């Protein structure tokens, strides 16, 4: 086990209480053959903390998979809070839905199935969202940023995962569509004076990657 994974395990064992619903969600994801690309427990806790720190009541997630990050975000909401989560793959959504029911959080989570760019135009009635978590197909990140800005308000926070890509994001010559998508996302962030952004590079059981954290200003 590499040192990053050892530290992630130590952090999780020491600081993050075991949660049967979250563990069952990961087990169900594995059993259904979904890829092991959910956030780590420490990253999930970070999402929960972000929701709590800004007092989020409405959250939008793009990219559900088995709903592991959704459950962490739901844990960070008050009882009347609500998450809309978008997932293109019906098989992923089916596992997620069962996970939400098992966790007793289905009431708080509105799972919509389809390509996010088809679903986002229908969310204006649910806006403004206090927190948007972008974690789907990276080439679409620039479009997701445009939608996130339409569906948020001054003070909202936008979080995007997997923006470092083992350092490949710094390669201006990269032809990888995921890297290009993330770089264009950054260009969109940089071009809008209302947005204040940083990137937190992450290591751990999910390898070397990072989150972009953005606050929408006036
Ligand atoms: N957020 C999840 C977590 O941490 O537990 C992981 C999400 S996984 C990295 C990305 C998910 O986005 C996959 O389930 C994939 O099917 C979904 N996805 C990919 N392209 C999409 C699209 N265009 N619209 C909606 N979902 C999409």
mmCIF file of N, CA and C in Angstrom, residues 156 158 189 192-198 213-217:
data_model
loop_
_atom_site.group_PDB
_atom_site.id
_atom_site.type_symbol
_atom_site.label_atom_id
_atom_site.label_comp_id
_atom_site.label_asym_id
_atom_site.label_seq_id
_atom_site.Cartn_x
_atom_site.Cartn_y
_atom_site.Cartn_z
ATOM 1 N N UNK A 156 -22.977 31.456 -4.138
ATOM 2 C CA UNK A 156 -22.970 30.005 -4.376
ATOM 3 C C UNK A 156 -21.539 29.512 -4.603
ATOM 4 N N UNK A 158 -19.150 26.447 -6.506
ATOM 5 C CA UNK A 158 -19.084 25.415 -7.546
ATOM 6 C C UNK A 158 -17.811 24.602 -7.308
ATOM 7 N N UNK A 189 -13.541 30.002 -16.084
ATOM 8 C CA UNK A 189 -13.481 30.561 -14.727
ATOM 9 C C UNK A 189 -12.659 31.850 -14.721
ATOM 10 N N UNK A 192 -14.292 35.186 -16.160
ATOM 11 C CA UNK A 192 -15.464 35.807 -15.548
ATOM 12 C C UNK A 192 -15.055 36.486 -14.244
ATOM 13 N N UNK A 193 -15.087 37.809 -14.215
ATOM 14 C CA UNK A 193 -14.591 38.521 -13.038
ATOM 15 C C UNK A 193 -15.412 38.279 -11.775
ATOM 16 N N UNK A 194 -16.602 37.696 -11.911
ATOM 17 C CA UNK A 194 -17.404 37.400 -10.715
ATOM 18 C C UNK A 194 -16.887 36.185 -9.952
ATOM 19 N N UNK A 195 -16.011 35.408 -10.583
ATOM 20 C CA UNK A 195 -15.650 34.114 -10.012
ATOM 21 C C UNK A 195 -14.293 34.160 -9.326
ATOM 22 N N UNK A 196 -14.240 33.618 -8.120
ATOM 23 C CA UNK A 196 -12.976 33.500 -7.373
ATOM 24 C C UNK A 196 -12.716 32.008 -7.215
ATOM 25 N N UNK A 197 -11.560 31.566 -7.716
ATOM 26 C CA UNK A 197 -11.299 30.121 -7.807
ATOM 27 C C UNK A 197 -9.922 29.769 -7.275
ATOM 28 N N UNK A 198 -9.828 28.587 -6.692
ATOM 29 C CA UNK A 198 -8.523 27.970 -6.477
ATOM 30 C C UNK A 198 -8.636 26.493 -6.821
ATOM 31 N N UNK A 213 -12.307 24.834 -6.711
ATOM 32 C CA UNK A 213 -13.293 25.425 -5.802
ATOM 33 C C UNK A 213 -13.536 26.858 -6.247
ATOM 34 N N UNK A 214 -14.798 27.183 -6.487
ATOM 35 C CA UNK A 214 -15.139 28.500 -7.028
ATOM 36 C C UNK A 214 -16.270 29.120 -6.227
ATOM 37 N N UNK A 215 -16.115 30.377 -5.901
ATOM 38 C CA UNK A 215 -17.234 31.119 -5.313
ATOM 39 C C UNK A 215 -17.771 32.086 -6.361
ATOM 40 N N UNK A 216 -19.083 32.086 -6.510
ATOM 41 C CA UNK A 216 -19.735 33.018 -7.430
ATOM 42 C C UNK A 216 -19.947 34.329 -6.677
ATOM 43 N N UNK A 217 -19.428 35.419 -7.232
ATOM 44 C CA UNK A 217 -19.602 36.714 -6.591
ATOM 45 C C UNK A 217 -20.669 37.536 -7.282
#
